Amino acid sequence: MTDATFSALSGTRCNEIAEDLAVLRKAFGLSEVRGCRFLSDGLMNGNWRLDTAQGSFALKRIMDVPLSLARRNLAVLAELADDGLPVGRARVSSAGDAVVEVADRGYCLIPWMEGSHQPGTALSIGQAGDLGVLLGRIHRSLNGERLAGLLPPGPERVTVSVITPAAARGEADRFLALIAGLENRTAFDAEAASALAERKVLLEKYGHERPAGEVTVGPVGWTHGDVQHRNVLWRDGEIAGVIDWDRIRVRPFGEEVARTATVQFGGEDGFLDLERTSAFVAGYRSVVSLPVSALADAAERLWWKRMSDYWQLVFHYDRDDHSCDHLFLPTERFLAWWTERREDVQEAFEAMP
């Protein structure tokens, strides 16, 4: 949420909410809106910065979750803020609602948090550990007594679907057939076809090593769901804020630890920084005592999920949404790297505090 993320033409994407903004200004008690800028970083929702007489705010058009769930999540944020976590407390409307609806569109308004996103290995080893500590604090707070009235106790175990190699190959073949039938192929189409052929080779070679069952190992509970560089703000070397709480769900704790590490320290770079991953895991385990068996299980399940999933291609071909095209090839490179170094990755997830 730095100035660099703002659209160069502030009016271009603000025009589309001009009528809604008049209603929102009144509902949220804003006497004057002095500036509006669209934020291009968000992938799933519409986001703007509003500069007002009452201060600066992040305005979100809620598109990725039902409005009832958004209201629950915003109430959770208020409790987390009271618990000392670096989160924004939503501004409440004159009707006492954190979500204001205009026609069928829902919006929330959160005070602007200054800071910058630090992708990949831009974090130092110490900061990687700090991120792990923060994730541990988030899990501890989400599952503490303070939030018991908003987030009921979850199950002791959860099951996670394990896609079969045959199903994964079938999906690859579906996309290959779709690409072959295109009249005018783009460079992305050619690259996707090549990557899909390579994916089928990996599936043939490693399909028998997929997770054996659907019951996960280790404790489960309420989690953020998307802690990574796009949703963490840093200022003066310290974590200044955590944003985007749309995906609060009950999950295995190990699943979120593994996902955060691989998105923050790998994925788009094509490899996983094992030293920073170890520091991150050690930081987390200094707050939450998560057994090695749970982390090992989570890492292998995430590896197989990446092996059998094609979500960027679903966006591109099935939804005609190209916003995540840039993630596809780096993800494929990362999968190949990870598959060759699974033992090294497992060792990184065994780090002790």
Coordinates of C-alpha atoms in Angstrom, one line a residue:
M1 CA 0.0 0.0 0.0
T2 CA 2.7 2.5 -0.9
D3 CA 2.3 5.4 -3.3
A4 CA 4.1 3.3 -5.9
T5 CA 1.1 1.0 -6.1
F6 CA -1.3 3.8 -7.0
S7 CA -2.6 4.0 -10.5
A8 CA -0.9 6.8 -12.5
L9 CA -4.3 8.1 -13.5
S10 CA -6.2 8.5 -10.3
G11 CA -9.5 9.2 -12.0
T12 CA -9.6 6.3 -14.4
R13 CA -10.7 3.6 -12.0
C14 CA -12.3 5.9 -9.5
N15 CA -14.9 6.9 -12.0
E16 CA -16.5 3.5 -11.8
I17 CA -17.3 4.0 -8.1
A18 CA -18.2 7.7 -8.3
E19 CA -21.9 7.2 -7.7
D20 CA -21.3 4.6 -4.9
L21 CA -18.7 6.9 -3.3
A22 CA -21.4 9.6 -2.7
V23 CA -23.4 7.1 -0.7
L24 CA -20.4 5.7 1.1
R25 CA -19.1 9.1 2.1
K26 CA -22.4 9.8 3.9
A27 CA -22.8 6.3 5.4
F28 CA -19.2 6.3 6.8
G29 CA -19.5 9.9 8.0
L30 CA -16.8 11.4 5.7
S31 CA -17.2 15.1 5.4
E32 CA -15.0 15.4 2.4
V33 CA -13.1 13.1 0.0
R34 CA -10.0 14.9 -1.2
G35 CA -8.4 12.1 -3.3
C36 CA -9.2 8.7 -4.7
R37 CA -6.7 6.3 -6.2
F38 CA -7.1 2.8 -7.4
L39 CA -4.8 0.1 -6.0
S40 CA -3.5 -2.3 -8.6
D41 CA -2.0 -4.9 -6.2
G42 CA -5.3 -6.6 -5.2
L43 CA -6.1 -9.8 -7.2
M44 CA -9.5 -10.7 -5.9
N45 CA -11.2 -7.5 -4.7
G46 CA -11.4 -3.9 -5.9
N47 CA -9.3 -1.6 -3.7
W48 CA -8.9 2.2 -3.5
R49 CA -7.1 4.7 -1.3
L50 CA -9.3 7.5 -0.1
D51 CA -7.8 10.7 1.3
T52 CA -10.4 12.5 3.4
A53 CA -10.8 15.2 5.9
Q54 CA -10.9 12.5 8.6
G55 CA -7.6 10.8 7.3
S56 CA -6.7 8.3 4.7
F57 CA -8.5 4.9 4.3
A58 CA -8.4 1.8 2.3
L59 CA -11.7 1.2 0.6
K60 CA -12.5 -2.3 -0.5
R61 CA -15.3 -3.5 -2.7
I62 CA -16.0 -7.0 -1.3
M63 CA -16.1 -9.4 -4.2
D64 CA -14.4 -12.6 -3.0
V65 CA -16.6 -13.6 -0.1
P66 CA -20.3 -13.3 0.9
L67 CA -21.1 -10.0 2.7
S68 CA -22.2 -11.9 5.8
L69 CA -18.8 -13.6 6.0
A70 CA -17.1 -10.2 5.4
R71 CA -19.0 -8.8 8.4
R72 CA -17.9 -11.7 10.6
N73 CA -14.3 -11.3 9.5
L74 CA -14.3 -7.5 10.2
A75 CA -15.6 -8.2 13.7
V76 CA -12.7 -10.6 14.1
L77 CA -10.3 -7.9 13.1
A78 CA -11.6 -5.6 15.9
E79 CA -10.9 -8.3 18.5
L80 CA -7.4 -9.0 17.0
A81 CA -6.6 -5.3 17.2
D82 CA -7.6 -5.4 20.9
D83 CA -5.3 -8.3 21.3
G84 CA -2.3 -6.3 20.1
L85 CA -2.0 -7.6 16.5
P86 CA -1.0 -5.2 13.7
V87 CA -4.4 -5.2 12.0
G88 CA -6.8 -2.4 10.9
R89 CA -10.1 -1.9 12.7
A90 CA -12.9 -1.2 10.1
R91 CA -14.7 2.1 10.3
V92 CA -18.4 1.5 11.3
S93 CA -21.2 3.2 9.4
S94 CA -23.8 5.5 10.9
A95 CA -26.0 2.4 11.1
G96 CA -23.4 0.5 13.1
D97 CA -22.4 -1.7 10.2
A98 CA -18.8 -2.4 9.1
V99 CA -20.1 -3.2 5.6
V100 CA -22.1 -0.7 3.6
E101 CA -24.2 -2.0 0.7
V102 CA -24.9 0.0 -2.4
A103 CA -27.3 -1.9 -4.7
D104 CA -25.7 -5.3 -4.7
R105 CA -22.2 -4.1 -4.0
G106 CA -20.6 -4.2 -0.5
Y107 CA -17.8 -2.0 0.8
C108 CA -15.7 -1.7 3.9
L109 CA -13.4 1.1 5.0
I110 CA -10.2 0.6 7.0
P111 CA -7.7 3.2 8.2
W112 CA -4.7 3.4 5.9
M113 CA -1.6 1.6 7.2
E114 CA 1.7 3.0 5.9
G115 CA 4.2 0.4 4.9
S116 CA 5.6 -1.6 1.9
H117 CA 5.3 -5.1 0.7
Q118 CA 8.6 -7.1 0.8
P119 CA 8.5 -10.0 -1.6
G120 CA 10.6 -13.1 -1.5
T121 CA 14.1 -12.8 -0.2
A122 CA 13.9 -9.1 0.3
L123 CA 13.4 -10.1 4.0
S124 CA 16.5 -10.7 6.0
I125 CA 16.9 -13.9 8.0
G126 CA 15.8 -12.1 11.1
Q127 CA 12.8 -10.7 9.4
A128 CA 11.9 -14.2 8.1
G129 CA 11.9 -15.3 11.8
D130 CA 9.7 -12.3 12.7
L131 CA 7.2 -13.3 10.1
G132 CA 7.0 -16.8 11.6
V133 CA 6.5 -15.3 15.1
L134 CA 3.7 -13.1 13.7
L135 CA 1.9 -16.1 12.1
G136 CA 2.2 -18.0 15.4
R137 CA 0.6 -15.0 17.2
I138 CA -2.2 -14.9 14.6
H139 CA -3.0 -18.6 15.1
R140 CA -2.8 -18.2 18.9
S141 CA -5.1 -15.2 18.9
L142 CA -7.6 -16.6 16.4
N143 CA -8.1 -19.7 18.6
G144 CA -8.0 -17.9 21.9
E145 CA -10.9 -17.2 24.3
R146 CA -11.3 -13.6 23.1
L147 CA -12.7 -14.9 19.8
A148 CA -14.7 -17.8 21.1
G149 CA -18.0 -16.0 20.5
L150 CA -17.2 -15.2 16.9
L151 CA -15.2 -18.3 15.9
P152 CA -16.6 -21.5 17.4
P153 CA -14.3 -24.4 18.2
G154 CA -13.3 -26.3 15.1
P155 CA -12.9 -30.1 14.6
E156 CA -9.9 -32.0 16.0
R157 CA -9.1 -33.3 12.5
V158 CA -9.9 -32.2 8.9
T159 CA -9.7 -34.1 5.7
V160 CA -8.1 -32.7 2.5
S161 CA -9.0 -34.1 -0.9
V162 CA -6.1 -35.8 -2.7
I163 CA -6.4 -35.6 -6.4
T164 CA -5.5 -38.8 -8.2
P165 CA -2.7 -38.8 -10.8
A166 CA -5.3 -39.9 -13.4
A167 CA -7.5 -36.9 -12.6
A168 CA -4.5 -34.6 -12.8
R169 CA -3.4 -36.0 -16.1
G170 CA -7.0 -35.7 -17.4
E171 CA -7.1 -32.0 -16.5
A172 CA -3.8 -31.4 -18.2
D173 CA -5.1 -33.2 -21.3
R174 CA -8.3 -31.0 -21.2
F175 CA -6.2 -27.8 -21.3
L176 CA -3.9 -29.2 -24.0
A177 CA -7.0 -30.0 -26.2
L178 CA -8.4 -26.6 -25.5
I179 CA -5.1 -24.9 -26.6
A180 CA -4.8 -27.1 -29.7
G181 CA -8.3 -26.0 -30.8
L182 CA -7.5 -22.3 -30.6
E183 CA -7.5 -20.5 -33.9
N184 CA -4.9 -17.9 -32.9
R185 CA -2.5 -19.0 -30.3
T186 CA -0.5 -16.5 -28.2
A187 CA 2.9 -16.9 -26.6
F188 CA 1.2 -17.8 -23.4
D189 CA -0.7 -20.6 -25.1
A190 CA 2.6 -22.1 -26.4
E191 CA 4.3 -21.8 -23.0
A192 CA 1.3 -23.3 -21.3
A193 CA 1.2 -26.3 -23.7
S194 CA 4.9 -26.9 -23.1
A195 CA 4.5 -26.7 -19.3
L196 CA 1.6 -29.0 -19.4
A197 CA 3.6 -31.6 -21.3
E198 CA 6.3 -31.4 -18.7
R199 CA 3.8 -31.6 -15.9
K200 CA 2.5 -34.9 -17.3
V201 CA 6.0 -36.3 -17.2
L202 CA 6.3 -35.4 -13.5
L203 CA 2.9 -36.9 -12.8
E204 CA 3.9 -40.2 -14.5
K205 CA 7.1 -40.3 -12.5
Y206 CA 6.0 -39.2 -9.1
G207 CA 2.2 -40.0 -9.0
H208 CA 2.7 -43.0 -6.8
E209 CA 4.3 -40.8 -4.1
R210 CA 1.2 -38.7 -3.5
P211 CA -0.2 -38.4 0.1
A212 CA -1.7 -41.7 1.1
G213 CA -4.8 -40.5 2.8
E214 CA -7.1 -37.5 3.2
V215 CA -6.8 -37.1 7.0
T216 CA -4.2 -34.5 7.9
V217 CA -1.6 -34.8 10.6
G218 CA -1.3 -32.4 13.5
P219 CA -3.5 -29.7 15.1
V220 CA -6.1 -27.7 13.2
G221 CA -7.8 -24.4 14.0
W222 CA -8.7 -20.9 12.7
T223 CA -6.2 -19.4 10.3
H224 CA -5.8 -16.3 8.2
G225 CA -5.5 -18.2 4.9
D226 CA -3.2 -15.9 2.9
V227 CA -0.3 -14.6 4.9
Q228 CA 2.3 -13.7 2.3
H229 CA 4.1 -10.7 0.9
R230 CA 1.1 -9.1 -0.8
N231 CA -0.7 -9.0 2.6
V232 CA 2.0 -8.0 5.0
L233 CA 3.2 -4.4 5.4
W234 CA 6.7 -3.5 6.7
R235 CA 7.9 -0.2 8.0
D236 CA 11.4 0.6 9.4
G237 CA 12.3 -3.1 9.3
E238 CA 9.3 -4.3 11.3
I239 CA 5.9 -5.6 10.5
A240 CA 3.4 -2.8 10.4
G241 CA 0.2 -4.5 9.3
V242 CA -1.5 -7.6 8.1
I243 CA -4.3 -7.1 5.6
D244 CA -6.8 -9.2 3.5
W245 CA -8.6 -11.3 6.1
D246 CA -11.2 -12.7 3.6
R247 CA -10.1 -16.3 3.9
I248 CA -10.4 -16.9 7.6
R249 CA -11.1 -20.7 7.8
V250 CA -10.4 -23.8 9.9
R251 CA -7.3 -25.5 8.5
P252 CA -4.4 -27.5 9.7
F253 CA -1.9 -25.1 11.2
G254 CA 0.9 -26.9 9.2
E255 CA -0.9 -26.1 6.0
E256 CA -0.7 -22.4 6.5
V257 CA 2.9 -22.5 7.7
A258 CA 3.9 -24.5 4.6
R259 CA 1.8 -22.2 2.2
T260 CA 3.2 -19.0 3.7
A261 CA 6.8 -20.2 3.5
T262 CA 6.5 -21.4 -0.1
V263 CA 4.6 -18.3 -1.3
Q264 CA 6.8 -15.8 0.6
F265 CA 10.2 -17.5 -0.1
G266 CA 9.5 -19.4 -3.3
G267 CA 7.0 -19.7 -6.1
E268 CA 7.5 -16.6 -8.2
D269 CA 11.3 -16.9 -7.8
G270 CA 11.3 -20.4 -9.1
F271 CA 13.0 -21.9 -6.1
L272 CA 12.5 -22.0 -2.3
D273 CA 15.0 -20.1 -0.1
L274 CA 15.7 -22.8 2.4
E275 CA 17.6 -20.7 4.9
R276 CA 14.8 -18.2 5.2
T277 CA 12.2 -21.0 5.4
S278 CA 14.0 -22.5 8.3
A279 CA 14.1 -19.2 10.1
F280 CA 10.4 -18.6 9.4
V281 CA 9.5 -22.1 10.7
A282 CA 11.7 -21.7 13.8
G283 CA 10.0 -18.3 14.5
Y284 CA 6.6 -19.9 14.2
R285 CA 7.5 -22.8 16.5
S286 CA 8.7 -20.4 19.1
V287 CA 5.1 -19.4 19.6
V288 CA 3.1 -22.5 18.6
S289 CA 4.5 -26.0 19.4
L290 CA 3.8 -27.7 16.1
P291 CA 5.3 -31.2 15.7
V292 CA 7.7 -32.0 12.9
S293 CA 5.2 -34.7 11.7
A294 CA 2.6 -32.1 11.1
L295 CA 4.9 -29.9 9.1
A296 CA 6.2 -32.8 7.1
D297 CA 2.7 -33.9 6.2
A298 CA 1.7 -30.3 5.3
A299 CA 4.7 -29.9 3.0
E300 CA 4.1 -33.1 1.1
R301 CA 0.4 -32.3 0.7
L302 CA 1.2 -28.9 -0.6
W303 CA 3.8 -30.3 -3.0
W304 CA 1.1 -32.7 -4.4
K305 CA -1.5 -30.0 -4.6
R306 CA 0.9 -28.0 -6.7
M307 CA 1.6 -31.1 -8.8
S308 CA -2.1 -31.7 -9.5
D309 CA -3.6 -28.2 -9.6
Y310 CA -3.9 -25.8 -12.6
W311 CA -5.6 -22.8 -11.0
Q312 CA -3.9 -20.2 -13.1
L313 CA -5.1 -22.0 -16.3
V314 CA -8.6 -22.2 -14.9
F315 CA -8.5 -18.4 -14.5
H316 CA -7.1 -17.9 -18.0
Y317 CA -9.1 -20.4 -20.1
D318 CA -12.2 -21.1 -18.1
R319 CA -12.9 -17.6 -16.7
D320 CA -11.1 -15.5 -19.3
D321 CA -9.3 -13.8 -16.4
H322 CA -5.7 -13.1 -17.2
S323 CA -4.8 -11.3 -14.0
C324 CA -2.7 -14.3 -12.7
D325 CA -1.1 -15.3 -16.0
H326 CA 2.3 -14.0 -14.7
L327 CA 2.2 -16.6 -11.9
F328 CA 1.9 -19.7 -14.1
L329 CA 5.4 -20.2 -15.4
P330 CA 7.3 -19.3 -12.2
T331 CA 5.0 -21.7 -10.4
E332 CA 5.9 -24.5 -12.9
R333 CA 9.6 -23.8 -12.4
F334 CA 9.2 -23.9 -8.7
L335 CA 7.3 -27.2 -8.9
A336 CA 10.1 -28.8 -10.9
W337 CA 12.7 -27.4 -8.4
W338 CA 10.8 -28.6 -5.4
T339 CA 10.2 -32.1 -6.8
E340 CA 13.9 -32.6 -7.3
R341 CA 14.7 -31.4 -3.7
R342 CA 11.9 -32.7 -1.5
E343 CA 14.2 -34.0 1.2
D344 CA 15.9 -30.6 1.4
V345 CA 12.6 -28.9 1.7
Q346 CA 11.5 -31.3 4.5
E347 CA 14.7 -30.5 6.4
A348 CA 13.9 -26.8 6.2
F349 CA 10.5 -27.4 7.7
E350 CA 12.0 -29.3 10.7
A351 CA 13.8 -26.1 12.1
M352 CA 13.7 -25.8 15.8
P353 CA 13.2 -22.4 17.7

